[in-house]
PDB file of C-alpha atoms in Angstrom:
ATOM      1  CA  UNK A  24      37.081 -11.422 -19.354  1.00 97.00           C
ATOM      2  CA  UNK A  25      40.049 -13.544 -21.048  1.00 98.00           C
ATOM      3  CA  UNK A  26      43.405 -12.591 -19.705  1.00 98.00           C
ATOM      4  CA  UNK A  27      46.902 -13.386 -21.053  1.00 98.00           C
ATOM      5  CA  UNK A  28      50.029 -13.418 -18.813  1.00 99.00           C
ATOM      6  CA  UNK A  29      53.607 -13.330 -20.114  1.00 98.00           C
ATOM      7  CA  UNK A  30      55.910 -14.227 -17.355  1.00 98.00           C
ATOM      8  CA  UNK A  31      59.668 -13.607 -17.047  1.00 98.00           C
ATOM      9  CA  UNK A  32      62.173 -14.031 -14.128  1.00 98.00           C
ATOM     10  CA  UNK A  33      64.617 -11.321 -14.309  1.00 98.00           C
ATOM     11  CA  UNK A  34      62.264  -8.804 -12.905  1.00 98.00           C
ATOM     12  CA  UNK A  35      60.961 -10.735  -9.850  1.00 98.00           C
ATOM     13  CA  UNK A  36      61.946  -9.659  -6.597  1.00 98.00           C
ATOM     14  CA  UNK A  37      65.406 -10.246  -4.951  1.00 98.00           C
ATOM     15  CA  UNK A  38      66.852 -11.764  -8.305  1.00 98.00           C
ATOM     16  CA  UNK A  39      70.324 -10.144  -8.890  1.00 98.00           C
ATOM     17  CA  UNK A  40      72.696 -12.837 -10.578  1.00 98.00           C
ATOM     18  CA  UNK A  41      72.296 -14.850 -13.764  1.00 98.00           C
ATOM     19  CA  UNK A  42      72.872 -18.103 -11.781  1.00 98.00           C
ATOM     20  CA  UNK A  43      69.453 -17.422  -9.959  1.00 98.00           C
ATOM     21  CA  UNK A  44      67.774 -17.045 -13.438  1.00 98.00           C
ATOM     22  CA  UNK A  45      69.445 -20.219 -14.919  1.00 97.00           C
ATOM     23  CA  UNK A  46      67.227 -23.332 -14.328  1.00 95.00           C
ATOM     24  CA  UNK A  47      70.125 -25.864 -14.109  1.00 96.00           C
ATOM     25  CA  UNK A  48      72.235 -23.740 -11.573  1.00 97.00           C
ATOM     26  CA  UNK A  49      72.045 -24.513  -7.865  1.00 98.00           C
ATOM     27  CA  UNK A  50      70.868 -20.969  -6.903  1.00 98.00           C
ATOM     28  CA  UNK A  51      67.822 -21.233  -9.086  1.00 98.00           C
ATOM     29  CA  UNK A  52      65.197 -22.806  -7.144  1.00 98.00           C
ATOM     30  CA  UNK A  53      63.939 -20.222  -4.663  1.00 98.00           C
ATOM     31  CA  UNK A  54      63.810 -17.728  -7.594  1.00 98.00           C
ATOM     32  CA  UNK A  55      61.786 -20.036  -9.817  1.00 98.00           C
ATOM     33  CA  UNK A  56      59.454 -20.671  -6.854  1.00 98.00           C
ATOM     34  CA  UNK A  57      59.250 -16.846  -6.466  1.00 98.00           C
ATOM     35  CA  UNK A  58      58.356 -16.427 -10.263  1.00 98.00           C
ATOM     36  CA  UNK A  59      55.535 -18.743  -9.779  1.00 98.00           C
ATOM     37  CA  UNK A  60      54.293 -17.031  -6.694  1.00 98.00           C
ATOM     38  CA  UNK A  61      54.323 -13.646  -8.497  1.00 98.00           C
ATOM     39  CA  UNK A  62      52.312 -15.303 -11.365  1.00 98.00           C
ATOM     40  CA  UNK A  63      49.904 -16.668  -8.708  1.00 98.00           C
ATOM     41  CA  UNK A  64      49.377 -13.175  -7.389  1.00 98.00           C
ATOM     42  CA  UNK A  65      48.512 -11.830 -10.733  1.00 98.00           C
ATOM     43  CA  UNK A  66      46.154 -14.595 -11.436  1.00 98.00           C
ATOM     44  CA  UNK A  67      44.454 -13.857  -8.057  1.00 98.00           C
ATOM     45  CA  UNK A  68      44.109 -10.287  -8.950  1.00 98.00           C
ATOM     46  CA  UNK A  69      42.920 -11.080 -12.341  1.00 98.00           C
ATOM     47  CA  UNK A  70      40.178 -13.415 -10.952  1.00 98.00           C
ATOM     48  CA  UNK A  71      39.270 -10.567  -8.328  1.00 98.00           C
ATOM     49  CA  UNK A  72      38.886  -8.202 -11.278  1.00 97.00           C
ATOM     50  CA  UNK A  73      36.578 -10.483 -13.156  1.00 97.00           C
ATOM     51  CA  UNK A  74      38.664 -12.822 -15.096  1.00 98.00           C
ATOM     52  CA  UNK A  75      36.870 -16.000 -16.477  1.00 98.00           C
ATOM     53  CA  UNK A  76      39.864 -17.573 -18.325  1.00 98.00           C
ATOM     54  CA  UNK A  77      43.632 -16.899 -17.911  1.00 98.00           C
ATOM     55  CA  UNK A  78      46.383 -18.130 -20.245  1.00 98.00           C
ATOM     56  CA  UNK A  79      50.034 -18.057 -18.925  1.00 98.00           C
ATOM     57  CA  UNK A  80      52.939 -18.066 -21.054  1.00 98.00           C
ATOM     58  CA  UNK A  81      56.134 -19.204 -19.369  1.00 98.00           C
ATOM     59  CA  UNK A  82      58.417 -16.804 -21.246  1.00 98.00           C
ATOM     60  CA  UNK A  83      61.843 -17.154 -19.446  1.00 98.00           C
ATOM     61  CA  UNK A  84      64.847 -19.050 -20.830  1.00 96.00           C
ATOM     62  CA  UNK A  85      63.613 -22.465 -22.306  1.00 97.00           C
ATOM     63  CA  UNK A  86      59.948 -21.967 -20.971  1.00 98.00           C
ATOM     64  CA  UNK A  87      60.001 -24.672 -18.294  1.00 98.00           C
ATOM     65  CA  UNK A  88      59.921 -22.717 -15.087  1.00 98.00           C
ATOM     66  CA  UNK A  89      56.248 -22.750 -14.182  1.00 98.00           C
ATOM     67  CA  UNK A  90      53.869 -25.493 -13.095  1.00 96.00           C
ATOM     68  CA  UNK A  91      50.242 -25.449 -12.008  1.00 96.00           C
ATOM     69  CA  UNK A  92      51.237 -25.631  -8.339  1.00 94.00           C
ATOM     70  CA  UNK A  93      49.067 -22.908  -6.595  1.00 93.00           C
ATOM     71  CA  UNK A  94      47.528 -21.550  -9.736  1.00 97.00           C
ATOM     72  CA  UNK A  95      43.589 -21.312  -9.942  1.00 97.00           C
ATOM     73  CA  UNK A  96      41.658 -23.804 -12.014  1.00 97.00           C
ATOM     74  CA  UNK A  97      40.859 -21.386 -14.743  1.00 98.00           C
ATOM     75  CA  UNK A  98      44.274 -21.080 -15.885  1.00 98.00           C
ATOM     76  CA  UNK A  99      46.089 -22.709 -19.020  1.00 98.00           C
ATOM     77  CA  UNK A 100      49.863 -22.857 -19.040  1.00 98.00           C
ATOM     78  CA  UNK A 101      52.080 -22.689 -22.075  1.00 98.00           C
ATOM     79  CA  UNK A 102      55.331 -24.311 -21.445  1.00 98.00           C
ATOM     80  CA  UNK A 103      58.456 -24.114 -23.861  1.00 98.00           C
ATOM     81  CA  UNK A 104      58.500 -22.543 -27.141  1.00 98.00           C
ATOM     82  CA  UNK A 105      56.999 -23.515 -30.264  1.00 98.00           C
ATOM     83  CA  UNK A 106      59.082 -21.427 -32.700  1.00 97.00           C
ATOM     84  CA  UNK A 107      56.405 -18.949 -33.559  1.00 98.00           C
ATOM     85  CA  UNK A 108      57.633 -15.481 -34.004  1.00 98.00           C
ATOM     86  CA  UNK A 109      55.302 -14.248 -31.333  1.00 98.00           C
ATOM     87  CA  UNK A 110      57.774 -15.884 -28.800  1.00 98.00           C
ATOM     88  CA  UNK A 111      57.113 -14.488 -25.332  1.00 98.00           C
ATOM     89  CA  UNK A 112      53.545 -13.955 -26.530  1.00 98.00           C
ATOM     90  CA  UNK A 113      52.672 -17.308 -28.067  1.00 98.00           C
ATOM     91  CA  UNK A 114      49.105 -17.909 -28.753  1.00 98.00           C
ATOM     92  CA  UNK A 115      48.054 -14.275 -28.033  1.00 98.00           C
ATOM     93  CA  UNK A 116      45.121 -13.323 -30.349  1.00 98.00           C
ATOM     94  CA  UNK A 117      42.191 -11.043 -30.585  1.00 98.00           C
ATOM     95  CA  UNK A 118      40.069 -13.249 -28.264  1.00 98.00           C
ATOM     96  CA  UNK A 119      41.959 -11.819 -25.312  1.00 98.00           C
ATOM     97  CA  UNK A 120      40.741  -8.790 -23.395  1.00 98.00           C
ATOM     98  CA  UNK A 121      44.050  -7.655 -21.542  1.00 98.00           C
ATOM     99  CA  UNK A 122      47.749  -8.729 -21.160  1.00 98.00           C
ATOM    100  CA  UNK A 123      49.578  -8.847 -17.772  1.00 98.00           C
ATOM    101  CA  UNK A 124      53.504  -8.821 -17.830  1.00 98.00           C
ATOM    102  CA  UNK A 125      54.957 -10.274 -14.671  1.00 98.00           C
ATOM    103  CA  UNK A 126      58.820 -10.401 -13.679  1.00 98.00           C
ATOM    104  CA  UNK A 127      59.969  -8.220 -16.654  1.00 98.00           C
ATOM    105  CA  UNK A 128      63.307  -6.157 -16.662  1.00 98.00           C
ATOM    106  CA  UNK A 129      65.076  -3.358 -18.153  1.00 98.00           C
ATOM    107  CA  UNK A 130      66.267  -3.128 -21.714  1.00 98.00           C
ATOM    108  CA  UNK A 131      69.746  -4.022 -22.836  1.00 98.00           C
ATOM    109  CA  UNK A 132      72.252  -1.110 -22.240  1.00 97.00           C
ATOM    110  CA  UNK A 133      70.076   0.086 -19.196  1.00 97.00           C
ATOM    111  CA  UNK A 134      71.925   0.635 -15.962  1.00 97.00           C
ATOM    112  CA  UNK A 135      68.574   0.016 -14.109  1.00 97.00           C
ATOM    113  CA  UNK A 136      69.145  -3.811 -13.371  1.00 98.00           C
ATOM    114  CA  UNK A 137      72.168  -6.059 -13.331  1.00 98.00           C
ATOM    115  CA  UNK A 138      70.275  -8.465 -15.494  1.00 98.00           C
ATOM    116  CA  UNK A 139      69.148  -5.771 -18.044  1.00 98.00           C
ATOM    117  CA  UNK A 140      68.975  -7.263 -21.616  1.00 98.00           C
ATOM    118  CA  UNK A 141      66.769  -7.520 -24.682  1.00 98.00           C
ATOM    119  CA  UNK A 142      65.825 -11.037 -25.836  1.00 98.00           C
ATOM    120  CA  UNK A 143      69.255 -12.327 -25.654  1.00 96.00           C
ATOM    121  CA  UNK A 144      72.520 -11.338 -23.602  1.00 96.00           C
ATOM    122  CA  UNK A 145      74.669 -11.157 -26.814  1.00 95.00           C
ATOM    123  CA  UNK A 146      72.780  -7.874 -27.752  1.00 98.00           C
ATOM    124  CA  UNK A 147      74.459  -4.846 -26.605  1.00 98.00           C
ATOM    125  CA  UNK A 148      71.208  -2.861 -27.460  1.00 98.00           C
ATOM    126  CA  UNK A 149      68.365  -2.871 -29.844  1.00 98.00           C
ATOM    127  CA  UNK A 150      66.604   0.215 -31.016  1.00 98.00           C
ATOM    128  CA  UNK A 151      63.200   0.520 -32.688  1.00 98.00           C
ATOM    129  CA  UNK A 152      62.741   3.964 -34.382  1.00 98.00           C
ATOM    130  CA  UNK A 153      65.640   5.324 -32.537  1.00 97.00           C
ATOM    131  CA  UNK A 154      64.488   4.452 -29.010  1.00 97.00           C
ATOM    132  CA  UNK A 155      65.916   1.604 -26.947  1.00 98.00           C
ATOM    133  CA  UNK A 156      63.840  -1.430 -27.043  1.00 98.00           C
ATOM    134  CA  UNK A 157      62.752  -3.471 -24.164  1.00 98.00           C
ATOM    135  CA  UNK A 158      61.023  -6.861 -24.213  1.00 98.00           C
ATOM    136  CA  UNK A 159      58.008  -5.226 -22.781  1.00 98.00           C
ATOM    137  CA  UNK A 160      57.940  -2.688 -25.982  1.00 98.00           C
ATOM    138  CA  UNK A 161      58.463  -5.682 -28.415  1.00 98.00           C
ATOM    139  CA  UNK A 162      55.729  -7.725 -26.783  1.00 98.00           C
ATOM    140  CA  UNK A 163      53.292  -4.717 -26.196  1.00 98.00           C
ATOM    141  CA  UNK A 164      53.487  -4.008 -29.964  1.00 98.00           C
ATOM    142  CA  UNK A 165      52.814  -7.743 -30.636  1.00 98.00           C
ATOM    143  CA  UNK A 166      49.613  -7.394 -28.405  1.00 98.00           C
ATOM    144  CA  UNK A 167      48.689  -4.254 -30.042  1.00 98.00           C
ATOM    145  CA  UNK A 168      49.055  -5.921 -33.516  1.00 97.00           C
ATOM    146  CA  UNK A 169      46.128  -8.249 -32.589  1.00 98.00           C
ATOM    147  CA  UNK A 170      44.278  -5.460 -30.782  1.00 97.00           C
ATOM    148  CA  UNK A 171      44.971  -6.391 -27.083  1.00 98.00           C
ATOM    149  CA  UNK A 172      46.317  -3.716 -24.537  1.00 98.00           C
ATOM    150  CA  UNK A 173      48.957  -4.474 -22.040  1.00 98.00           C
ATOM    151  CA  UNK A 174      47.404  -3.145 -18.794  1.00 98.00           C
ATOM    152  CA  UNK A 175      49.848  -4.305 -15.977  1.00 98.00           C
ATOM    153  CA  UNK A 176      53.462  -4.865 -15.839  1.00 98.00           C
ATOM    154  CA  UNK A 177      55.745  -5.742 -12.756  1.00 98.00           C
ATOM    155  CA  UNK A 178      59.364  -5.844 -12.634  1.00 98.00           C
ATOM    156  CA  UNK A 179      62.530  -3.685 -11.739  1.00 98.00           C
ATOM    157  CA  UNK A 180      61.756   0.110 -11.092  1.00 98.00           C
ATOM    158  CA  UNK A 181      63.751   1.225 -14.243  1.00 98.00           C
ATOM    159  CA  UNK A 182      61.530  -0.825 -16.376  1.00 98.00           C
ATOM    160  CA  UNK A 183      58.389   0.575 -14.594  1.00 98.00           C
ATOM    161  CA  UNK A 184      59.638   4.112 -15.342  1.00 98.00           C
ATOM    162  CA  UNK A 185      60.326   3.066 -19.102  1.00 98.00           C
ATOM    163  CA  UNK A 186      56.635   1.752 -19.335  1.00 98.00           C
ATOM    164  CA  UNK A 187      55.243   4.868 -17.871  1.00 98.00           C
ATOM    165  CA  UNK A 188      57.264   6.879 -20.383  1.00 97.00           C
ATOM    166  CA  UNK A 189      55.571   4.970 -23.264  1.00 98.00           C
ATOM    167  CA  UNK A 190      51.982   4.826 -21.689  1.00 98.00           C
ATOM    168  CA  UNK A 191      51.271   6.214 -18.292  1.00 97.00           C
ATOM    169  CA  UNK A 192      47.887   4.547 -18.079  1.00 98.00           C
ATOM    170  CA  UNK A 193      49.478   1.192 -17.635  1.00 98.00           C
ATOM    171  CA  UNK A 194      49.707   0.000 -14.033  1.00 98.00           C
ATOM    172  CA  UNK A 195      53.176  -1.047 -12.806  1.00 98.00           C
ATOM    173  CA  UNK A 196      54.517  -2.409  -9.723  1.00 98.00           C
ATOM    174  CA  UNK A 197      58.312  -1.906  -9.030  1.00 98.00           C
ATOM    175  CA  UNK A 198      60.044  -4.711  -6.949  1.00 98.00           C
ATOM    176  CA  UNK A 199      63.861  -4.094  -7.480  1.00 98.00           C
ATOM    177  CA  UNK A 200      66.015  -0.952  -7.543  1.00 98.00           C
ATOM    178  CA  UNK A 201      69.268  -1.821  -9.386  1.00 97.00           C
ATOM    179  CA  UNK A 202      72.318  -0.257  -8.074  1.00 98.00           C
ATOM    180  CA  UNK A 203      75.514  -1.361 -10.023  1.00 97.00           C
ATOM    181  CA  UNK A 204      75.740  -4.991  -9.616  1.00 97.00           C
ATOM    182  CA  UNK A 205      73.205  -5.095  -6.721  1.00 98.00           C
ATOM    183  CA  UNK A 206      69.430  -4.679  -6.176  1.00 98.00           C
ATOM    184  CA  UNK A 207      67.409  -3.311  -3.369  1.00 98.00           C
ATOM    185  CA  UNK A 208      64.272  -5.501  -3.261  1.00 98.00           C
ATOM    186  CA  UNK A 209      60.863  -5.538  -1.773  1.00 97.00           C
ATOM    187  CA  UNK A 210      59.753  -8.235   0.583  1.00 98.00           C
ATOM    188  CA  UNK A 211      58.060 -11.136  -1.400  1.00 98.00           C
ATOM    189  CA  UNK A 212      55.004 -11.031   0.821  1.00 98.00           C
ATOM    190  CA  UNK A 213      54.638  -7.237   0.094  1.00 98.00           C
ATOM    191  CA  UNK A 214      55.180  -7.932  -3.573  1.00 98.00           C
ATOM    192  CA  UNK A 215      52.385 -10.628  -3.734  1.00 98.00           C
ATOM    193  CA  UNK A 216      49.906  -8.249  -2.243  1.00 98.00           C
ATOM    194  CA  UNK A 217      51.020  -5.365  -4.438  1.00 98.00           C
ATOM    195  CA  UNK A 218      50.792  -7.486  -7.788  1.00 98.00           C
ATOM    196  CA  UNK A 219      47.328  -8.791  -6.689  1.00 98.00           C
ATOM    197  CA  UNK A 220      46.029  -5.484  -5.954  1.00 98.00           C
ATOM    198  CA  UNK A 221      47.677  -3.892  -8.907  1.00 98.00           C
ATOM    199  CA  UNK A 222      46.188  -6.225 -11.473  1.00 98.00           C
ATOM    200  CA  UNK A 223      42.598  -5.848 -10.108  1.00 98.00           C
ATOM    201  CA  UNK A 224      43.187  -2.127 -10.208  1.00 98.00           C
ATOM    202  CA  UNK A 225      44.387  -2.268 -13.727  1.00 98.00           C
ATOM    203  CA  UNK A 226      41.383  -4.402 -14.886  1.00 98.00           C
ATOM    204  CA  UNK A 227      38.990  -1.924 -13.177  1.00 97.00           C
ATOM    205  CA  UNK A 228      40.112   0.999 -15.511  1.00 94.00           C
ATOM    206  CA  UNK A 229      39.362   1.709 -19.132  1.00 96.00           C
ATOM    207  CA  UNK A 230      41.842  -0.737 -20.455  1.00 96.00           C
ATOM    208  CA  UNK A 231      41.580   0.417 -24.065  1.00 94.00           C
ATOM    209  CA  UNK A 232      43.727   3.479 -22.931  1.00 97.00           C
ATOM    210  CA  UNK A 233      46.597   1.207 -22.304  1.00 97.00           C
ATOM    211  CA  UNK A 234      46.956  -0.241 -25.950  1.00 95.00           C
ATOM    212  CA  UNK A 235      49.981   1.028 -27.724  1.00 97.00           C
ATOM    213  CA  UNK A 236      49.688   2.569 -31.173  1.00 96.00           C
ATOM    214  CA  UNK A 237      51.681   0.606 -33.768  1.00 97.00           C
ATOM    215  CA  UNK A 238      54.013   2.961 -35.901  1.00 97.00           C
ATOM    216  CA  UNK A 239      53.337   2.996 -39.639  1.00 97.00           C
ATOM    217  CA  UNK A 240      57.109   2.219 -40.141  1.00 98.00           C
ATOM    218  CA  UNK A 241      59.699   0.207 -38.279  1.00 98.00           C
ATOM    219  CA  UNK A 242      63.513   0.838 -38.245  1.00 98.00           C
ATOM    220  CA  UNK A 243      65.197  -1.725 -36.070  1.00 98.00           C
ATOM    221  CA  UNK A 244      68.892  -1.432 -34.997  1.00 98.00           C
ATOM    222  CA  UNK A 245      70.572  -4.478 -33.582  1.00 98.00           C
ATOM    223  CA  UNK A 246      73.971  -3.906 -31.939  1.00 98.00           C
ATOM    224  CA  UNK A 247      75.897  -7.352 -31.041  1.00 98.00           C
ATOM    225  CA  UNK A 248      78.586  -7.642 -28.612  1.00 98.00           C
ATOM    226  CA  UNK A 249      80.176 -10.346 -30.862  1.00 97.00           C
ATOM    227  CA  UNK A 250      80.902  -9.149 -34.392  1.00 98.00           C
ATOM    228  CA  UNK A 251      80.610 -12.732 -35.634  1.00 98.00           C
ATOM    229  CA  UNK A 252      76.743 -12.765 -34.789  1.00 98.00           C
ATOM    230  CA  UNK A 253      76.336  -9.524 -36.739  1.00 98.00           C
ATOM    231  CA  UNK A 254      78.200 -11.122 -39.659  1.00 98.00           C
ATOM    232  CA  UNK A 255      75.953 -14.150 -39.734  1.00 98.00           C
ATOM    233  CA  UNK A 256      72.673 -12.063 -39.149  1.00 98.00           C
ATOM    234  CA  UNK A 257      73.614  -9.836 -42.116  1.00 98.00           C
ATOM    235  CA  UNK A 258      72.524 -12.762 -44.398  1.00 98.00           C
ATOM    236  CA  UNK A 259      68.865 -12.473 -43.447  1.00 98.00           C
ATOM    237  CA  UNK A 260      66.858 -10.849 -46.184  1.00 98.00           C
ATOM    238  CA  UNK A 261      66.789  -7.102 -46.414  1.00 97.00           C
ATOM    239  CA  UNK A 262      69.007  -6.586 -43.410  1.00 98.00           C
ATOM    240  CA  UNK A 263      71.889  -4.031 -43.800  1.00 98.00           C
ATOM    241  CA  UNK A 264      75.200  -4.339 -42.029  1.00 98.00           C
ATOM    242  CA  UNK A 265      76.195  -0.866 -40.977  1.00 98.00           C
ATOM    243  CA  UNK A 266      79.179  -1.621 -38.913  1.00 98.00           C
ATOM    244  CA  UNK A 267      81.192  -4.669 -37.799  1.00 98.00           C
ATOM    245  CA  UNK A 268      78.780  -5.207 -34.972  1.00 98.00           C
ATOM    246  CA  UNK A 269      75.348  -3.419 -36.113  1.00 98.00           C
ATOM    247  CA  UNK A 270      72.732  -4.405 -38.391  1.00 98.00           C
ATOM    248  CA  UNK A 271      69.582  -2.482 -39.642  1.00 98.00           C
ATOM    249  CA  UNK A 272      66.244  -3.547 -40.744  1.00 98.00           C
ATOM    250  CA  UNK A 273      63.075  -1.744 -41.806  1.00 98.00           C
ATOM    251  CA  UNK A 274      59.627  -2.510 -42.738  1.00 98.00           C
ATOM    252  CA  UNK A 275      55.986  -1.280 -42.448  1.00 98.00           C
ATOM    253  CA  UNK A 276      54.843  -4.714 -41.199  1.00 98.00           C
ATOM    254  CA  UNK A 277      55.600  -5.525 -37.499  1.00 98.00           C
ATOM    255  CA  UNK A 278      55.186  -9.224 -37.991  1.00 98.00           C
ATOM    256  CA  UNK A 279      58.186  -8.854 -40.368  1.00 98.00           C
ATOM    257  CA  UNK A 280      60.171  -7.469 -37.484  1.00 98.00           C
ATOM    258  CA  UNK A 281      59.169 -10.389 -35.154  1.00 98.00           C
ATOM    259  CA  UNK A 282      60.064 -12.818 -37.908  1.00 98.00           C
ATOM    260  CA  UNK A 283      63.595 -11.237 -38.323  1.00 98.00           C
ATOM    261  CA  UNK A 284      64.076 -11.241 -34.652  1.00 98.00           C
ATOM    262  CA  UNK A 285      63.324 -14.948 -34.409  1.00 98.00           C
ATOM    263  CA  UNK A 286      65.896 -15.724 -36.986  1.00 98.00           C
ATOM    264  CA  UNK A 287      68.521 -13.174 -36.199  1.00 98.00           C
ATOM    265  CA  UNK A 288      68.781 -12.743 -32.505  1.00 97.00           C
TER     266      UNK A 288
END
């Protein structure tokens, strides 16, 4: 079994402030270490579930948060970003059997996490076909495009509820409950155990039931906080500017959605 892990940081246990998610800030080191620990837990659960090969995408910030420290020998680590539109899912293809998402977070405009956002913090929100879009949804669609299901997601409780609304067969582990500018968090040792057990459980089920069905048509609305970002983005081919801050893009090809996001957001 070949497993793909996409790892973020804003959904690891205890994190509450952007300084803790920013690599060059003094508050970052313990949270970078926790990100690695939760990825390690996912790897151990995957190996217990029969994984032979695990690819890990360091998908936070500039993609230089993770190292091989504590990771099993059957892992490959993708650090930094190539510029490919798959972005947080770089190198995913049809040879993988399942995707795990670790440290993910609620979507932009959600009140479920102090760090809620979608791709970049300058977006007030993103909608796909009228529904608020999370990085989970964007990346799960990418995985589905190459025929691979997302079987496990860990992150804040609001995100986990969002995932279950989209596909109840996906195993989730909630680690933080957002309350205004604060979070109520589970103990890191308990989170390690829960992720390890959750991944093993996810891989023991019928993983095909976790794959999302791609819509036949995509209508994407981007709402920027700064109107100047919308002005610049409006020059992308086939985008419509529908207000001073909002852009609209539609296509039948999901890769074109990803291509647009890579240039506009």
